[in-house]
Short mmCIF file of C-alpha atoms in Angstrom, two decimals:
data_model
loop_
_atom_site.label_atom_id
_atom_site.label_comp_id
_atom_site.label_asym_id
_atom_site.label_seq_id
_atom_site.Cartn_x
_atom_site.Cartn_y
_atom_site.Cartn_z
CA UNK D 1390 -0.90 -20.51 -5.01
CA UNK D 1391 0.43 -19.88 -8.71
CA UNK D 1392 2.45 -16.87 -10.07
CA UNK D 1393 -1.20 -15.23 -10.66
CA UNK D 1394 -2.74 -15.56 -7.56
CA UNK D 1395 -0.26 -14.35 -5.93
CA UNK D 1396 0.08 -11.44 -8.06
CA UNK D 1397 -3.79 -10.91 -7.73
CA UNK D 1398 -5.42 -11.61 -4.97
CA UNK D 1399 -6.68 -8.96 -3.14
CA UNK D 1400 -6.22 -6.08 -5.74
CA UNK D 1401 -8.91 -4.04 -6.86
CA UNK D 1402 -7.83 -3.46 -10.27
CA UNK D 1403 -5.42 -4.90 -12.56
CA UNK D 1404 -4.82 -3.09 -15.97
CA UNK D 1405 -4.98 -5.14 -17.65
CA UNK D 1406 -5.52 -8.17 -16.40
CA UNK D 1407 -4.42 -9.94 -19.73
CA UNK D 1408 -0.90 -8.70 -19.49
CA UNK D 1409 -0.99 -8.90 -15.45
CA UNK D 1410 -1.24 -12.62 -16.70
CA UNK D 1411 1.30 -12.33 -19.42
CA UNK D 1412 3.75 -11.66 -16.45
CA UNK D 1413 2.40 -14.37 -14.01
CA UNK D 1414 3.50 -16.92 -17.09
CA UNK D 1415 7.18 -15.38 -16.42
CA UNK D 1416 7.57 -13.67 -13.69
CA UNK D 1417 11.48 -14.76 -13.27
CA UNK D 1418 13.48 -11.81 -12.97
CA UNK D 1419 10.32 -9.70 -13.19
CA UNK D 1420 10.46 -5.77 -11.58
CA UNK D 1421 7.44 -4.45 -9.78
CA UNK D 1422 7.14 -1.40 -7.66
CA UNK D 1423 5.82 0.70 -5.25
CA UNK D 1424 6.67 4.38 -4.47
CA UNK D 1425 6.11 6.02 -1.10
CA UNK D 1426 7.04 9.66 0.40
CA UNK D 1427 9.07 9.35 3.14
CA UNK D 1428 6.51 11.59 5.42
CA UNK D 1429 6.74 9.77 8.89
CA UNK D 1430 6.57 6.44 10.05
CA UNK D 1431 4.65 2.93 8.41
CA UNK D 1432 0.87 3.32 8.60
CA UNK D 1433 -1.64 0.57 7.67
CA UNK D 1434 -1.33 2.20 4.26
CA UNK D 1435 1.92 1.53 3.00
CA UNK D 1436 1.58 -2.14 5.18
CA UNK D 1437 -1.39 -3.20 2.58
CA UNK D 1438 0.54 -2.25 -0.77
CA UNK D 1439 4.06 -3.74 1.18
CA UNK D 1440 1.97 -6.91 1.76
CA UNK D 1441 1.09 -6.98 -2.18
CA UNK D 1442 5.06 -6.85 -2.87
CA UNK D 1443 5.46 -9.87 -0.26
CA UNK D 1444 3.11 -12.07 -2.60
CA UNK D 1445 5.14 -10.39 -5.77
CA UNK D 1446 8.73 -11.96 -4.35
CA UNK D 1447 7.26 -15.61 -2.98
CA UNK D 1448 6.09 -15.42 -6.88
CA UNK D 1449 9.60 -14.59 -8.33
CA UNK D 1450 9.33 -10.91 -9.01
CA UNK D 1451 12.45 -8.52 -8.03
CA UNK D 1452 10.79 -5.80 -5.88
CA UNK D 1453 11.76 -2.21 -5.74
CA UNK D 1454 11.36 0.75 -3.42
CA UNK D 1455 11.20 4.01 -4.47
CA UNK D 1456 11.69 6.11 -1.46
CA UNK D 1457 9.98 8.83 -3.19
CA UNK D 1458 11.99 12.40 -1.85
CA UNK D 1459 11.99 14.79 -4.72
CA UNK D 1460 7.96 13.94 -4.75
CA UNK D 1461 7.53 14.33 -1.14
CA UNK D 1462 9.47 17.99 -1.51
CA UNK D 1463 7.48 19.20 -4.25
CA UNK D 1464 4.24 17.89 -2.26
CA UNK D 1465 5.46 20.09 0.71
CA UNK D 1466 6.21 17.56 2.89
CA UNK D 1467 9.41 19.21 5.02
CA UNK D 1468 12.66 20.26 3.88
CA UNK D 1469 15.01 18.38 1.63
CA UNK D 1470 17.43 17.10 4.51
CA UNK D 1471 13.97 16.34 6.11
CA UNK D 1472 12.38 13.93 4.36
CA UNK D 1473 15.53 12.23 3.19
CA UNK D 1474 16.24 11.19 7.27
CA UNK D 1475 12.58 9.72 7.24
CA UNK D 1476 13.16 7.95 4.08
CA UNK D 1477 16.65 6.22 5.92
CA UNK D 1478 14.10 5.28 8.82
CA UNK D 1479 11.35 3.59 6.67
CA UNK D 1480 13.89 1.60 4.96
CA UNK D 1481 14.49 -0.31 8.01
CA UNK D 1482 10.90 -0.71 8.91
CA UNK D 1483 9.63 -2.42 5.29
CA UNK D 1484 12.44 -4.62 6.19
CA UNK D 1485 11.18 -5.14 9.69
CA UNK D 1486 7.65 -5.75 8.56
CA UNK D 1487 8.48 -8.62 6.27
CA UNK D 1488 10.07 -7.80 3.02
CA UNK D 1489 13.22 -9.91 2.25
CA UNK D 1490 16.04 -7.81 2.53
CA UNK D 1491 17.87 -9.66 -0.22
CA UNK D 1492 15.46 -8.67 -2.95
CA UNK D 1493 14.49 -5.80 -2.29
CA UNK D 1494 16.23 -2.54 -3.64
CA UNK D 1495 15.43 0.45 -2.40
CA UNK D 1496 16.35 3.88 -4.43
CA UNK D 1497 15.66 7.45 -3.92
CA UNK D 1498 14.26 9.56 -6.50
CA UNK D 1499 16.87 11.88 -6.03
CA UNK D 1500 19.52 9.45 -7.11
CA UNK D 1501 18.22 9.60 -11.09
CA UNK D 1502 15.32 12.42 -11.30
CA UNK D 1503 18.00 15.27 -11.41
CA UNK D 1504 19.63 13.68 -14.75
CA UNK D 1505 19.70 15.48 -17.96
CA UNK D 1506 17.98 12.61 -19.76
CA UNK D 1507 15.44 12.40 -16.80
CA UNK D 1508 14.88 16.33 -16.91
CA UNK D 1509 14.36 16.30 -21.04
CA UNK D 1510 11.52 13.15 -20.86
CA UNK D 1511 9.88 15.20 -18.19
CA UNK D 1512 9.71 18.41 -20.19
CA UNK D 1513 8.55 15.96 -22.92
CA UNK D 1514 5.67 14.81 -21.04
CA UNK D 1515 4.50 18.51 -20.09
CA UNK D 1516 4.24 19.04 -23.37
CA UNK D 1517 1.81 15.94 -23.68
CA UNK D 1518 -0.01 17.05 -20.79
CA UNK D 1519 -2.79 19.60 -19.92
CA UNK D 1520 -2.83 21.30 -16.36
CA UNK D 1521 -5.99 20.18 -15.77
CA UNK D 1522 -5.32 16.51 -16.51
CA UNK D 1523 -2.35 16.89 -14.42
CA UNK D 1524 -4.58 18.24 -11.46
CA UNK D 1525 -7.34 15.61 -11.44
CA UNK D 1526 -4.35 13.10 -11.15
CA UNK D 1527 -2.66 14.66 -7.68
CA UNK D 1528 -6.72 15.56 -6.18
CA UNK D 1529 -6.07 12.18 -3.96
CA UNK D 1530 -2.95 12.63 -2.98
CA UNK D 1531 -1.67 16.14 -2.64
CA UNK D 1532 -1.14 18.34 0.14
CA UNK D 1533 -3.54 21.08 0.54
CA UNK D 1534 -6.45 22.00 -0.65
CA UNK D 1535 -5.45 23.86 -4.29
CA UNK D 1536 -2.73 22.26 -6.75
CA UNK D 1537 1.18 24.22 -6.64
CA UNK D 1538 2.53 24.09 -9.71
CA UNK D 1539 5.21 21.51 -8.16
CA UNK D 1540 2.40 19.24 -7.46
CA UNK D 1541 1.37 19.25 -11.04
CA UNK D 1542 4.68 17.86 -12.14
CA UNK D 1543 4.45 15.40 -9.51
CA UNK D 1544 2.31 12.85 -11.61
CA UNK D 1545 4.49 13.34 -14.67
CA UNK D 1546 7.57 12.34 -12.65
CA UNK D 1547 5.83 9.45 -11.79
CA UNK D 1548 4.96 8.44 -15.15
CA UNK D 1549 8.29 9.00 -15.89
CA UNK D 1550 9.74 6.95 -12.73
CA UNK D 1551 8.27 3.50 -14.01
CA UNK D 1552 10.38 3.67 -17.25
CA UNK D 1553 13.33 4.72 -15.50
CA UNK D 1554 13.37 2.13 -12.67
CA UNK D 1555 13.29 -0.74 -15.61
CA UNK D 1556 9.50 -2.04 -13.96
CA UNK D 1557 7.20 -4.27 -15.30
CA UNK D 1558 4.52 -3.78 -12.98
CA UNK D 1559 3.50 -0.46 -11.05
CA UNK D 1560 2.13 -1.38 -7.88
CA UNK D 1561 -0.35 1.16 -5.69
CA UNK D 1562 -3.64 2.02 -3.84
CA UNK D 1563 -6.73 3.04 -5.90
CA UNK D 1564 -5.45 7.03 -5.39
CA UNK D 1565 -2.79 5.95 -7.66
CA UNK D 1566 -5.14 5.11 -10.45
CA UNK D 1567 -5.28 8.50 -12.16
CA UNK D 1568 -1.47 8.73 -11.78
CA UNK D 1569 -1.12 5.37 -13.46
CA UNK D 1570 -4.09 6.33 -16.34
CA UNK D 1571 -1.88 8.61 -17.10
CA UNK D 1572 0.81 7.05 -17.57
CA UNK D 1573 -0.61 4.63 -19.88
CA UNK D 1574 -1.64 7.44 -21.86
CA UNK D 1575 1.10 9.72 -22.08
CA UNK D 1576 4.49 7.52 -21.92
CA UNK D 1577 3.78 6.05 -25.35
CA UNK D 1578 3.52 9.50 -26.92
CA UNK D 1579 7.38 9.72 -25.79
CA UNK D 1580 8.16 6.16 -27.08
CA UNK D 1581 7.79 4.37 -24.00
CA UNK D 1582 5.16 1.19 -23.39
CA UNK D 1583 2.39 2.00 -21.18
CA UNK D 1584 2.80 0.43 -17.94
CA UNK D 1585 0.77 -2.48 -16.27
CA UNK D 1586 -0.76 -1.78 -13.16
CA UNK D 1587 -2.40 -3.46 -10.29
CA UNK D 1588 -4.31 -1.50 -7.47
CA UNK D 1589 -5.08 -2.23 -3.94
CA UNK D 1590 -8.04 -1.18 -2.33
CA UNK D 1591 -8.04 1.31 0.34
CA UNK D 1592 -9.19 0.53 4.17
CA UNK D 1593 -11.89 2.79 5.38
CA UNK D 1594 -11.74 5.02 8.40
CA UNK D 1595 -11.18 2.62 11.50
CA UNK D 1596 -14.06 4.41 13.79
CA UNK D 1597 -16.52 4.99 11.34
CA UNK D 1598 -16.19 2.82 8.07
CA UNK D 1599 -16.40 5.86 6.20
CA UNK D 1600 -13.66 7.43 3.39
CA UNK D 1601 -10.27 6.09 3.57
CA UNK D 1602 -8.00 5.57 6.50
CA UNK D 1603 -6.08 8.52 6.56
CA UNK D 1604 -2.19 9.01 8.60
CA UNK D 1605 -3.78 13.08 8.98
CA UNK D 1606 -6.74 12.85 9.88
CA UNK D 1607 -9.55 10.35 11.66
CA UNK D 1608 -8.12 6.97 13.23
CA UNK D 1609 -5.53 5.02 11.76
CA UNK D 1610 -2.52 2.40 13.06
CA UNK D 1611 0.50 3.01 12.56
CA UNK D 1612 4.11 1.37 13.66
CA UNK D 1613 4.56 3.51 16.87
CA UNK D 1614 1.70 2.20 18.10
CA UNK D 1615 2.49 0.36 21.27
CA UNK D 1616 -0.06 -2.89 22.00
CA UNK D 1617 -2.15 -0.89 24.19
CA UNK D 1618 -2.74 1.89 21.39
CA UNK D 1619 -3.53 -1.03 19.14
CA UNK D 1620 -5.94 -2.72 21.62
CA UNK D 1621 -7.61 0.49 22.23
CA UNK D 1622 -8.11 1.66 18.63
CA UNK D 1623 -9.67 -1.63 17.24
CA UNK D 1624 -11.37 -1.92 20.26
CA UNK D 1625 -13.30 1.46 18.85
CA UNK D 1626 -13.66 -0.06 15.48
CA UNK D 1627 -16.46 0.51 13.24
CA UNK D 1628 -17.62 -3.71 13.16
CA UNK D 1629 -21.37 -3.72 12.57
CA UNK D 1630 -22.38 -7.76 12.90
CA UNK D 1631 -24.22 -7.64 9.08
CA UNK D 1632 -23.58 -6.63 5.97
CA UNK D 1633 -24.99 -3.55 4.29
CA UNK D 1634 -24.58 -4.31 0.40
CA UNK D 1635 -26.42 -1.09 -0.12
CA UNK D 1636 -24.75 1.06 1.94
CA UNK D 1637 -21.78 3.23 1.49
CA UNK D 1638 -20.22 2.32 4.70
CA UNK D 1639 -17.10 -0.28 4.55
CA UNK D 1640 -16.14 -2.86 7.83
CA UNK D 1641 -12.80 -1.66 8.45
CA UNK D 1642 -12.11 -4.75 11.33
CA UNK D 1643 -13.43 -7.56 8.25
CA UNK D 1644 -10.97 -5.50 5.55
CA UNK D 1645 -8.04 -5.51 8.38
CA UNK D 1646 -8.28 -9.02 8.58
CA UNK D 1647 -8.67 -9.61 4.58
CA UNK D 1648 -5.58 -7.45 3.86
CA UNK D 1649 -3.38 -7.87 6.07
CA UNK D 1650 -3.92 -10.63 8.55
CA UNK D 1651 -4.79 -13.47 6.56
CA UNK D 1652 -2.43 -13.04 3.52
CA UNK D 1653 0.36 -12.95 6.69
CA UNK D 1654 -0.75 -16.06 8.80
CA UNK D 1655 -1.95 -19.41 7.74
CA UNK D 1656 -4.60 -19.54 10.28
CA UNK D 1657 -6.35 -17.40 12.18
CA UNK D 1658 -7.62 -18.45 15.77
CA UNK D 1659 -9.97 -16.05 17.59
CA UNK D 1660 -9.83 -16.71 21.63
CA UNK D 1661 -13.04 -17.48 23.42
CA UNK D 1662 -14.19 -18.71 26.71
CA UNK D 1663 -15.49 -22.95 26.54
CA UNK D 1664 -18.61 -20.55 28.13
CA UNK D 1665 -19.34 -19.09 24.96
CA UNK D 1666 -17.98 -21.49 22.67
CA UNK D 1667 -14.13 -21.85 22.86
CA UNK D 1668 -11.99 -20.98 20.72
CA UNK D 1669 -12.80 -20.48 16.61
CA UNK D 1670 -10.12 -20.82 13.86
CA UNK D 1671 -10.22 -20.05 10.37
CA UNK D 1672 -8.04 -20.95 7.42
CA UNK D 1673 -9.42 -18.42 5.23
CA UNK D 1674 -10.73 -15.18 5.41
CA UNK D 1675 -14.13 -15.72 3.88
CA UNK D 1676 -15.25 -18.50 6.78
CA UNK D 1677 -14.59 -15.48 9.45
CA UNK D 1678 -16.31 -12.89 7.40
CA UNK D 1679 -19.30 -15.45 7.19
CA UNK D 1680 -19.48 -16.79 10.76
CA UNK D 1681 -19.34 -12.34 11.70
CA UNK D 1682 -22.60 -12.37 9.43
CA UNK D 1683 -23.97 -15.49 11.23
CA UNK D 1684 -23.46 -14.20 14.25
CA UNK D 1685 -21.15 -17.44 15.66
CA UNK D 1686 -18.80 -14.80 15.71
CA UNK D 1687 -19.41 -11.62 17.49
CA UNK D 1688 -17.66 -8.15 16.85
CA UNK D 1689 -16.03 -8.14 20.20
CA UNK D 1690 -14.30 -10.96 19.61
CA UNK D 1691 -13.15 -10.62 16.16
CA UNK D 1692 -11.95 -7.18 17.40
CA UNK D 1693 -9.73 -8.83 20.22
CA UNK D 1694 -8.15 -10.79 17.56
CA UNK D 1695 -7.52 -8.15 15.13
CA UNK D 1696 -5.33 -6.41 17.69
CA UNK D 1697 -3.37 -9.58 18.17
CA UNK D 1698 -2.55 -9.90 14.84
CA UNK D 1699 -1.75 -6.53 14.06
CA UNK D 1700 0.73 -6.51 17.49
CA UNK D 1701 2.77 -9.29 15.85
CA UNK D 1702 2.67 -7.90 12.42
CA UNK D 1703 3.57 -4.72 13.81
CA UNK D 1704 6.27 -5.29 16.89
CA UNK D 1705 9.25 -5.54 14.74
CA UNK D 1706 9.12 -2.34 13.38
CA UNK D 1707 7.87 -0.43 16.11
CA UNK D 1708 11.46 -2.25 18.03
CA UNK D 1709 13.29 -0.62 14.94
CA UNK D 1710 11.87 3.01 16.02
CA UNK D 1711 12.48 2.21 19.53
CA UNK D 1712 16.45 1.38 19.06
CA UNK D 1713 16.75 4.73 16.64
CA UNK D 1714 15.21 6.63 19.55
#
């Protein structure tokens, strides 16, 4: 793949996609990003935007963490000592799930968010910015069900982040999009450039296809999974054998296996009996998705692959949590 592919496949958005390519051109010494709370251990969620920064380095960009504590505190997410022992933890396991140590820099918000300079842009950018705008931004990602006041700064610090961290390219799911919209809209009214963005989608609920997979609520893997917990749970998936083009539902397994499996592993090779078949092995993602729809392939045995997969992609963290036990 070229510098573009790379950066694009599987996002959901790029904005824009003309200076998205503007980077791919040059993406030498390139910064891209992705911020995360420290609130607990690697889900599936912060696996599918860590797997977009994995295509960002094989393409040349510098990739940065931004172990996010300040936000998690104002989004009541534990205490201040808290979150920043978390944060210490996840660093290991982004390292464990693939990212190359080398170039990868992790930072805490802490470390530049308390500066005078920081502080001033910040108080800029309230100025610039309504409450309400503010609120629709956090609706996807805050805690509770009614916006503190410390969770309508939370957006503007995030704005404010991507200048500060020297990126060219804000990386997140599509309940970043507001954050980033306004961004683009409020940074240059402080003399800063808008920022490009690219967007990943979001996996749906793992037992009913419905919503997004969620580390509070519904079903959802995570790196303390053991391989029986992983078996078990994708063994429950939502995997209806056709397509619904017109329904709302999503096919959590087929998106598991576009996200993260095949951008991981050059081939795919789903285990059958020489009863029913033998074995099946795909290069790409759209041959499986196709032979599901066929029926060549059924659910059950899609599913048993998924969770063998995942195990692998999975078992070097889950070692990390084991030895800080």
């Amino acid at each position: 793949m070229d510098a573009y592919e790379l950066i694009s496949r599987n996002a959901e958005e790029l904005v824009t996609e003309e200076e998205v390519r503007e980077l791919a051109a040059d993406p030498e010494g390139k910064r891209a990003y992705v911020g995360y709370e420290p609130s607990g251990v690697l889900h599936i969620g912060h696996m599918l935007t860590a797997n977009k920064l994995i295509d960002l380095q094989e393409a040349g960009f510098e990739v940065v963490i931004l172990l996010a504590d300040v936000h998690a505190y104002l989004n009541d997410k534990g205490t201040f000592e808290e979150i920043q022992e978390t944060a210490e933890k996840m660093k290991e396991q982004f390292i464990a799930y693939g990212l190359d140590e080398e170039n990868t820099e992790f930072r805490f918000g802490s470390e530049f968010q308390m500066d005078d300079d920081y502080v001033l842009d910040l108080h800029s950018l309230e100025l610039e910015t309504t409450l309400n705008r503010a609120s629709r931004a956090m609706a996807e990602i805050q805690s509770g069900d009614s916006t503190k006041v410390s969770q309508a700064v939370y957006p503007l610090m995030q704005s404010l982040d991507i200048e500060y961290l020297d990126l060219d390219l804000a990386i997140g799911g599509m309940e970043q999009r507001k954050v980033h919209m306004l961004a683009r809209d409020t940074l240059p009214s402080i003399g800063y450039d808008a920022p490009t963005c690219l967007h990943t989608p979001l996996i749906a609920e793992l037992s009913s296809g419905e919503g997004k997979m969620s580390s509070s609520k519904g079903v959802t893997i995570s790196m303390e999974d053991s391989t029986e917990d992983i078996e078990e749970k994708v063994n429950g998936a939502f995997c209806p054998p056709t397509r619904d083009p017109e329904g709302d539902l999503e096919n959590p397994v087929l998106q598991i296996f576009e996200y993260h499996v095949f951008p991981r592993f050059e081939q795919v090779v789903v285990e059958r009996p020489d009863k029913y078949g033998g074995n099946l092995e795909y290069n790409d993602y759209q041959s499986l998705e196709d032979d599901l729809e066929s029926g060549e392939l059924h659910p059950a045995d899609a599913k048993g692959a998924l969770a063998t997969y995942l195990d692998e992609l999975i078992a070097p963290g889950r070692e990390k949590i084991r030895q800080a036990e």
